[in-house]
Short mmCIF file of C-alpha atoms and ligand atoms in Angstrom, two decimals:
data_model
loop_
_atom_site.label_atom_id
_atom_site.label_comp_id
_atom_site.label_asym_id
_atom_site.label_seq_id
_atom_site.Cartn_x
_atom_site.Cartn_y
_atom_site.Cartn_z
CA UNK A 28 -19.11 14.80 7.45
CA UNK A 29 -22.78 13.90 8.58
CA UNK A 30 -24.79 15.06 5.73
CA UNK A 31 -26.17 12.39 3.47
CA UNK A 32 -25.08 12.82 -0.17
CA UNK A 33 -27.93 13.90 -2.35
CA UNK A 34 -29.12 10.56 -3.99
CA UNK A 35 -30.68 10.94 -7.48
CA UNK A 36 -32.90 7.98 -8.36
CA UNK A 37 -30.44 5.10 -8.70
CA UNK A 38 -31.56 4.03 -12.04
CA UNK A 39 -31.34 7.43 -13.80
CA UNK A 40 -27.74 7.15 -14.98
CA UNK A 41 -26.43 5.07 -17.86
CA UNK A 42 -24.68 1.94 -17.12
CA UNK A 43 -21.00 1.90 -17.59
CA UNK A 44 -20.32 -1.67 -16.70
CA UNK A 45 -22.40 -4.74 -15.84
CA UNK A 46 -21.71 -7.93 -13.61
CA UNK A 47 -23.70 -10.98 -13.89
CA UNK A 48 -23.40 -13.59 -11.40
CA UNK A 49 -19.73 -13.16 -11.39
CA UNK A 50 -17.68 -15.68 -9.18
CA UNK A 51 -14.07 -15.75 -8.04
CA UNK A 52 -12.86 -18.82 -6.71
CA UNK A 53 -9.13 -19.60 -5.76
CA UNK A 54 -7.89 -23.21 -5.64
CA UNK A 55 -5.86 -23.77 -2.30
CA UNK A 56 -3.08 -26.23 -2.58
CA UNK A 57 -3.17 -29.52 -4.64
CA UNK A 58 -3.06 -33.19 -3.69
CA UNK A 59 -1.06 -35.90 -5.46
CA UNK A 60 -3.30 -35.82 -8.61
CA UNK A 61 -2.89 -32.04 -8.86
CA UNK A 62 -6.42 -31.44 -7.73
CA UNK A 63 -7.07 -28.37 -5.42
CA UNK A 64 -7.38 -29.47 -1.89
CA UNK A 65 -9.72 -26.53 -1.12
CA UNK A 66 -11.31 -23.55 -2.76
CA UNK A 67 -11.53 -20.07 -1.40
CA UNK A 68 -15.03 -18.76 -2.56
CA UNK A 69 -14.08 -15.02 -2.64
CA UNK A 70 -17.05 -13.94 -4.88
CA UNK A 71 -20.25 -15.95 -5.03
CA UNK A 72 -22.61 -14.49 -7.56
CA UNK A 73 -22.15 -10.71 -7.84
CA UNK A 74 -24.86 -8.93 -9.88
CA UNK A 75 -24.23 -5.28 -10.05
CA UNK A 76 -24.32 -2.27 -12.69
CA UNK A 77 -21.92 0.71 -12.47
CA UNK A 78 -23.45 3.78 -13.31
CA UNK A 79 -21.36 6.43 -15.15
CA UNK A 80 -20.64 9.43 -12.94
CA UNK A 81 -21.79 7.87 -9.60
CA UNK A 82 -20.21 7.02 -6.41
CA UNK A 83 -21.02 3.41 -5.49
CA UNK A 84 -20.08 2.64 -1.90
CA UNK A 85 -18.98 -1.09 -0.96
CA UNK A 86 -19.10 -1.97 2.67
CA UNK A 87 -18.76 -5.14 4.33
CA UNK A 88 -16.50 -6.86 7.02
CA UNK A 89 -12.93 -7.81 6.28
CA UNK A 90 -12.80 -10.90 3.93
CA UNK A 91 -16.30 -10.41 2.30
CA UNK A 92 -14.61 -9.84 -1.11
CA UNK A 93 -14.28 -6.00 -1.58
CA UNK A 94 -10.84 -6.09 -2.73
CA UNK A 95 -11.34 -9.11 -5.04
CA UNK A 96 -14.31 -7.20 -6.61
CA UNK A 97 -11.73 -4.14 -7.13
CA UNK A 98 -9.31 -6.39 -8.68
CA UNK A 99 -11.78 -7.97 -11.00
CA UNK A 100 -12.92 -4.46 -12.14
CA UNK A 101 -9.32 -3.39 -12.76
CA UNK A 102 -8.87 -6.64 -15.02
CA UNK A 103 -6.13 -7.93 -12.70
CA UNK A 104 -8.02 -11.26 -12.23
CA UNK A 105 -10.64 -12.87 -14.36
CA UNK A 106 -14.10 -14.32 -13.23
CA UNK A 107 -13.99 -18.06 -12.49
CA UNK A 108 -17.69 -17.81 -13.65
CA UNK A 109 -20.29 -15.16 -14.80
CA UNK A 110 -19.92 -12.27 -17.01
CA UNK A 111 -18.37 -8.79 -16.90
CA UNK A 112 -19.56 -6.56 -19.50
CA UNK A 113 -18.46 -2.86 -20.36
CA UNK A 114 -21.59 -1.28 -21.75
CA UNK A 115 -19.87 1.97 -22.59
CA UNK A 116 -15.97 2.78 -22.85
CA UNK A 117 -14.69 6.16 -24.37
CA UNK A 118 -11.96 3.97 -26.17
CA UNK A 119 -12.43 0.43 -26.48
CA UNK A 120 -8.52 -0.08 -27.10
CA UNK A 121 -7.54 1.27 -23.82
CA UNK A 122 -6.54 -1.14 -21.08
CA UNK A 123 -6.47 1.32 -18.18
CA UNK A 124 -9.98 2.48 -17.90
CA UNK A 125 -10.02 1.58 -14.23
CA UNK A 126 -7.38 2.97 -11.77
CA UNK A 127 -7.19 2.48 -8.04
CA UNK A 128 -6.30 4.65 -5.14
CA UNK A 129 -4.94 2.29 -2.18
CA UNK A 130 -5.43 2.99 1.54
CA UNK A 131 -1.73 3.62 2.28
CA UNK A 132 0.20 6.02 0.18
CA UNK A 133 3.20 5.17 2.16
CA UNK A 134 3.44 1.61 0.75
CA UNK A 135 1.77 2.18 -2.72
CA UNK A 136 4.18 4.77 -3.81
CA UNK A 137 7.43 3.60 -5.15
CA UNK A 138 9.96 5.38 -2.74
CA UNK A 139 12.96 5.09 -5.55
CA UNK A 140 10.87 7.00 -8.11
CA UNK A 141 10.49 10.83 -8.31
CA UNK A 142 6.94 12.05 -8.12
CA UNK A 143 6.45 12.80 -12.10
CA UNK A 144 7.43 9.09 -12.75
CA UNK A 145 5.03 7.75 -10.05
CA UNK A 146 2.25 9.89 -11.61
CA UNK A 147 2.77 8.72 -15.09
CA UNK A 148 3.24 5.08 -14.16
CA UNK A 149 -0.25 4.10 -15.62
CA UNK A 150 0.85 5.43 -18.96
CA UNK A 151 3.64 3.13 -19.40
CA UNK A 152 1.13 0.45 -19.82
CA UNK A 153 -0.21 2.42 -23.10
CA UNK A 154 3.07 2.19 -24.76
CA UNK A 155 5.96 4.81 -25.24
CA UNK A 156 5.61 8.34 -24.83
CA UNK A 157 7.98 11.20 -25.11
CA UNK A 158 9.45 12.07 -21.57
CA UNK A 159 8.35 15.77 -22.16
CA UNK A 160 4.91 14.95 -22.79
CA UNK A 161 4.81 12.84 -19.67
CA UNK A 162 6.17 15.53 -17.62
CA UNK A 163 3.47 17.78 -18.99
CA UNK A 164 0.61 15.41 -17.90
CA UNK A 165 2.27 14.81 -14.72
CA UNK A 166 2.43 18.65 -14.19
CA UNK A 167 -1.29 19.00 -15.29
CA UNK A 168 -2.72 16.38 -12.84
CA UNK A 169 -0.38 17.21 -10.03
CA UNK A 170 -2.04 20.94 -10.10
CA UNK A 171 -5.42 19.42 -10.23
CA UNK A 172 -4.79 17.68 -7.10
CA UNK A 173 -2.79 20.60 -5.28
CA UNK A 174 0.79 19.44 -5.71
CA UNK A 175 3.15 22.20 -6.71
CA UNK A 176 4.94 21.47 -10.18
CA UNK A 177 8.25 22.37 -8.68
CA UNK A 178 7.94 19.30 -6.54
CA UNK A 179 7.69 16.94 -9.41
CA UNK A 180 11.34 15.92 -9.05
CA UNK A 181 11.19 15.20 -5.34
CA UNK A 182 10.57 11.74 -3.80
CA UNK A 183 7.63 10.37 -1.84
CA UNK A 184 9.36 10.49 1.53
CA UNK A 185 9.80 14.40 1.07
CA UNK A 186 5.81 14.69 1.26
CA UNK A 187 3.32 14.34 4.32
CA UNK A 188 0.65 11.41 4.32
CA UNK A 189 -1.96 13.70 2.77
CA UNK A 190 0.22 15.02 -0.02
CA UNK A 191 1.13 11.47 -0.78
CA UNK A 192 -2.22 10.49 -0.96
CA UNK A 193 -2.77 13.42 -3.44
CA UNK A 194 -0.03 12.10 -5.50
CA UNK A 195 -1.73 8.62 -5.49
CA UNK A 196 -4.76 10.37 -6.80
CA UNK A 197 -2.77 12.07 -9.45
CA UNK A 198 -1.23 8.74 -10.48
CA UNK A 199 -5.04 7.46 -10.80
CA UNK A 200 -5.96 10.52 -12.89
CA UNK A 201 -3.01 10.40 -15.49
CA UNK A 202 -4.33 7.84 -17.69
CA UNK A 203 -7.91 9.52 -17.93
CA UNK A 204 -9.72 6.65 -16.53
CA UNK A 205 -13.45 6.13 -16.49
CA UNK A 206 -13.70 4.62 -13.15
CA UNK A 207 -11.50 5.11 -10.04
CA UNK A 208 -11.59 2.53 -7.12
CA UNK A 209 -10.90 3.93 -3.85
CA UNK A 210 -9.92 1.30 -1.48
CA UNK A 211 -10.18 2.69 2.02
CA UNK A 212 -8.70 6.19 0.45
CA UNK A 213 -8.31 8.12 3.69
CA UNK A 214 -8.24 5.45 6.70
CA UNK A 215 -4.57 5.91 6.90
CA UNK A 216 -4.56 9.62 7.15
CA UNK A 217 -4.76 12.08 10.12
CA UNK A 218 -8.27 13.16 10.66
CA UNK A 219 -7.57 16.52 9.97
CA UNK A 220 -6.57 15.47 6.38
CA UNK A 221 -9.30 13.16 5.75
CA UNK A 222 -12.06 15.76 4.98
CA UNK A 223 -9.54 17.65 2.62
CA UNK A 224 -8.93 14.48 0.51
CA UNK A 225 -12.57 13.82 0.43
CA UNK A 226 -13.41 17.21 -0.78
CA UNK A 227 -10.64 16.83 -3.48
CA UNK A 228 -12.17 13.57 -4.77
CA UNK A 229 -15.54 15.07 -4.88
CA UNK A 230 -14.24 18.32 -6.96
CA UNK A 231 -12.35 15.94 -9.23
CA UNK A 232 -15.48 13.97 -9.79
CA UNK A 233 -17.54 17.00 -10.58
CA UNK A 234 -14.95 18.53 -13.08
CA UNK A 235 -13.99 15.21 -14.73
CA UNK A 236 -17.17 13.40 -14.69
CA UNK A 237 -15.53 10.46 -12.83
CA UNK A 238 -17.31 7.28 -11.51
CA UNK A 239 -15.97 6.23 -8.17
CA UNK A 240 -16.15 2.88 -6.45
CA UNK A 241 -15.52 3.46 -2.83
CA UNK A 242 -14.50 0.75 -0.58
CA UNK A 243 -14.78 1.70 3.09
CA UNK A 244 -15.20 0.32 6.59
CA UNK A 245 -16.04 3.96 7.68
CA UNK A 246 -19.71 4.28 7.16
CA UNK A 247 -19.41 8.05 7.76
CA UNK A 248 -17.15 8.33 4.71
CA UNK A 249 -19.52 6.28 2.53
CA UNK A 250 -22.57 8.32 3.89
CA UNK A 251 -20.91 11.53 2.80
CA UNK A 252 -19.55 10.57 -0.46
CA UNK A 253 -21.71 7.70 -2.08
CA UNK A 254 -25.09 8.11 -3.86
CA UNK A 255 -25.67 4.28 -3.94
CA UNK A 256 -24.42 1.48 -1.47
CA UNK A 257 -23.70 -2.14 -1.92
CA UNK A 258 -23.50 -4.14 1.33
CA UNK A 259 -21.38 -7.22 0.92
CA UNK A 260 -21.35 -10.60 2.89
CA UNK A 261 -19.47 -13.59 2.09
CA UNK A 262 -18.80 -12.73 -1.68
CA UNK A 263 -22.39 -11.70 -2.28
CA UNK A 264 -24.23 -8.45 -2.26
CA UNK A 265 -27.00 -8.55 0.26
CA UNK A 266 -28.34 -5.08 -0.06
CA UNK A 267 -28.07 -2.56 -2.65
CA UNK A 268 -29.71 0.79 -2.96
CA UNK A 269 -29.49 4.67 -2.45
CA UNK A 270 -27.16 5.56 0.28
CA UNK A 271 -29.82 7.36 2.18
CA UNK A 272 -31.92 4.30 2.13
CA UNK A 273 -29.42 1.58 2.87
CA UNK A 274 -27.70 3.61 5.67
CA UNK A 275 -30.59 5.14 7.34
CA UNK A 276 -33.36 2.45 6.82
CA UNK A 277 -31.51 -0.74 6.19
CA UNK A 278 -33.64 -3.78 5.15
CA UNK A 279 -31.42 -6.65 5.31
CA UNK A 280 -30.67 -8.26 8.64
CA UNK A 281 -26.93 -8.15 8.09
CA UNK A 282 -26.90 -4.50 7.15
CA UNK A 283 -29.07 -3.69 10.21
CA UNK A 284 -26.49 -5.63 12.46
CA UNK A 285 -23.51 -3.99 10.57
CA UNK A 286 -25.01 -0.43 11.23
CA UNK A 287 -25.90 -1.02 14.83
CA UNK A 288 -22.20 -1.41 15.51
CA UNK A 289 -21.56 2.12 14.08
CA UNK A 290 -22.17 5.40 16.08
CA UNK A 291 -25.14 7.24 14.77
CA UNK A 292 -25.13 10.29 12.52
CA UNK A 293 -23.19 13.26 13.74
CA UNK A 294 -20.21 11.65 14.93
CA UNK A 295 -16.67 12.33 13.69
CA UNK A 296 -14.87 10.24 11.10
CA UNK A 297 -12.60 8.66 13.55
CA UNK A 298 -15.39 7.06 15.81
CA UNK A 299 -17.21 5.63 13.06
CA UNK A 300 -15.37 2.62 12.25
CA UNK A 301 -17.80 -0.24 11.83
CA UNK A 302 -16.77 -3.25 13.96
CA UNK A 303 -17.98 -6.64 12.54
CA UNK A 304 -21.11 -7.67 14.39
CA UNK A 305 -19.92 -11.34 14.01
CA UNK A 306 -17.02 -12.97 12.53
CA UNK A 307 -17.46 -13.90 8.88
CA UNK A 308 -17.68 -17.71 8.44
CA UNK A 309 -14.98 -19.37 6.38
CA UNK A 310 -15.34 -19.36 2.53
CA UNK A 311 -13.95 -22.88 1.91
CA UNK A 312 -17.33 -24.54 2.31
CA UNK A 313 -20.09 -22.16 1.57
CA UNK A 314 -23.14 -22.41 3.89
CA UNK A 315 -26.26 -23.90 2.12
CA UNK A 316 -29.52 -21.68 1.84
CA UNK A 317 -29.02 -18.05 2.99
CA UNK A 318 -25.34 -17.42 3.58
CA UNK A 319 -26.43 -15.34 6.64
CA UNK A 320 -28.75 -18.00 8.27
CA UNK A 321 -26.30 -19.10 11.04
CA UNK A 322 -26.32 -15.84 12.47
CA UNK A 323 -29.46 -13.99 11.54
CA UNK A 324 -31.74 -13.06 14.34
CA UNK A 325 -34.72 -13.33 11.79
CA UNK A 326 -33.92 -16.66 10.48
CA UNK A 327 -37.14 -18.59 9.88
CA UNK A 328 -38.72 -21.07 7.54
CA UNK A 329 -37.59 -20.70 3.92
CA UNK A 330 -34.07 -19.42 4.98
CA UNK A 331 -32.77 -22.85 4.17
CA UNK A 332 -33.27 -21.92 0.48
CA UNK A 333 -30.70 -20.12 -1.55
CA UNK A 334 -31.62 -16.33 -1.72
CA UNK A 335 -31.43 -14.14 -4.76
CA UNK A 336 -30.82 -10.40 -4.98
CA UNK A 337 -34.39 -8.97 -5.66
CA UNK A 338 -36.32 -5.72 -5.62
CA UNK A 339 -37.24 -4.90 -2.01
CA UNK A 340 -40.88 -4.83 -1.16
CA UNK A 341 -42.41 -1.25 -1.29
CA UNK A 342 -39.17 0.18 -2.69
CA UNK A 343 -40.54 0.58 -6.24
CA UNK A 344 -37.84 -1.51 -7.51
CA UNK A 345 -34.84 0.90 -6.34
CA UNK A 346 -33.55 -1.09 -3.49
CA UNK A 347 -32.64 -4.66 -3.84
CA UNK A 348 -32.17 -7.01 -1.02
CA UNK A 349 -31.18 -10.84 -0.69
CA UNK A 350 -33.66 -11.87 2.06
CA UNK A 351 -37.05 -13.50 1.42
CA UNK A 352 -38.55 -11.57 4.30
CA UNK A 353 -37.92 -8.31 2.50
CA UNK A 354 -37.85 -9.13 -1.29
CA UNK A 355 -40.96 -9.06 -3.48
CA UNK A 356 -42.35 -12.43 -3.76
N1 ATP B 427 -5.01 -14.60 -3.89
C1 ATP B 427 -5.90 -15.30 -3.14
N2 ATP B 427 -5.87 -16.44 -2.96
C2 ATP B 427 -6.48 -17.16 -2.18
N3 ATP B 427 -7.66 -16.77 -1.46
C3 ATP B 427 -7.79 -15.32 -1.70
C4 ATP B 427 -6.95 -14.62 -2.50
N4 ATP B 427 -7.35 -13.30 -2.54
C5 ATP B 427 -8.57 -13.11 -1.81
N5 ATP B 427 -8.64 -14.63 -1.29
C6 ATP B 427 -10.00 -14.92 -0.43
O1 ATP B 427 -11.04 -14.10 -0.74
C7 ATP B 427 -11.53 -13.49 0.38
C8 ATP B 427 -11.99 -12.10 0.19
O2 ATP B 427 -10.60 -11.36 0.17
P1 ATP B 427 -10.66 -9.80 -0.05
O3 ATP B 427 -9.34 -9.22 -0.09
O4 ATP B 427 -11.35 -9.63 -1.34
O5 ATP B 427 -11.52 -9.23 1.19
P2 ATP B 427 -11.69 -7.69 1.76
O6 ATP B 427 -13.35 -7.80 1.79
O7 ATP B 427 -11.17 -6.61 0.62
O8 ATP B 427 -11.26 -7.54 2.95
P3 ATP B 427 -10.52 -6.46 3.75
O9 ATP B 427 -11.57 -5.52 4.25
O10 ATP B 427 -9.77 -7.08 4.96
O11 ATP B 427 -9.56 -5.70 2.73
C9 ATP B 427 -10.63 -13.91 1.50
O12 ATP B 427 -11.34 -14.27 2.78
C10 ATP B 427 -9.61 -14.67 1.07
O13 ATP B 427 -9.84 -15.92 1.62
S1 SF4 B 428 -33.23 -15.12 4.27
FE1 SF4 B 428 -33.50 -15.58 6.40
S2 SF4 B 428 -31.58 -16.05 7.32
FE2 SF4 B 428 -31.22 -14.94 5.34
S3 SF4 B 428 -31.06 -12.79 5.94
FE3 SF4 B 428 -33.36 -13.12 5.42
S4 SF4 B 428 -34.21 -13.71 7.34
FE4 SF4 B 428 -32.22 -13.79 7.59
MG1 MG B 429 -9.61 -5.38 0.97
#
């Protein structure tokens, strides 16, 4: 669990999806004129490319916008501003090219449905399909995730936590998506099962050329799985680069603080939950200048200006950072 994933040059893979200056703002309540009383600024200018076949880790403390980003990629919410462009899609007519595996398979699987129906849920979006064909697809993906086909008529409560997460993975696979968002995929599981699920995910990625977006508080898991890592703070990406660089030699002061709160390499998965270095400021009124300015130990002149995500100095353009001390002038 403590090895750093091999990290090919971050720019070598073709882009699948590009986000440009994407913002998601939620109006909160309304006054007597129907105007929003406040606005939650969940995403505040996300620039990101998702590359075909990669595992992109997303880290950042609770409330920084990770799940909002996942919902956006899944098409469940629309950007308030900015652009989200699919560069490549293997079928432009399909609506379910992004699927998700949630943290807790206990609550994410409908207890009233037999496993084969759960697995084929995403196919209902695509329209009617004969029952026999659905069962065939369910059997195929169940086998791929290590669930025996004779269990397809059983119900979720008849499985262990690890098996339920395998069923959730099978459900994500059944519509043959390009991208799977993994939102804390192992944090609700026993430690003994976590590594099995991560290995299964790696194997499926190799066999099917899947792209993963891995959201996790657990830096060990990200280190093990991801090739690139994006670090989020208050709805922005503050650092983006190869997992080896970002997690071993972080450049942004926030990433440095976040990782200082995590035990070093060589610890088991359960010890490695990042505790937030400080509490995230409210997102109703965004700070001016650098969003991290109030807490940054390195804050100096120039930090009162808005910061852009720019190539880091001495990184050859591969790493990006939102801090004028580290970015190329
Ligand atoms: N439906 C909503 N209505 C209003 N505000 C929302 C809504 N969804 C998210 N937000 C706001 O967006 C911010 C980001 O939420 P999000 O769920 O994306 O964070 P997260 O990084 O996934 O957190 P966690 O690690 O706890 O899952 C929250 O602080 C919240 O204020
Ligand atoms: S821009 Fe300034 S406040 Fe922001 S992270 Fe860099 S040094 Fe800290
Ligand atoms: Mg979340």
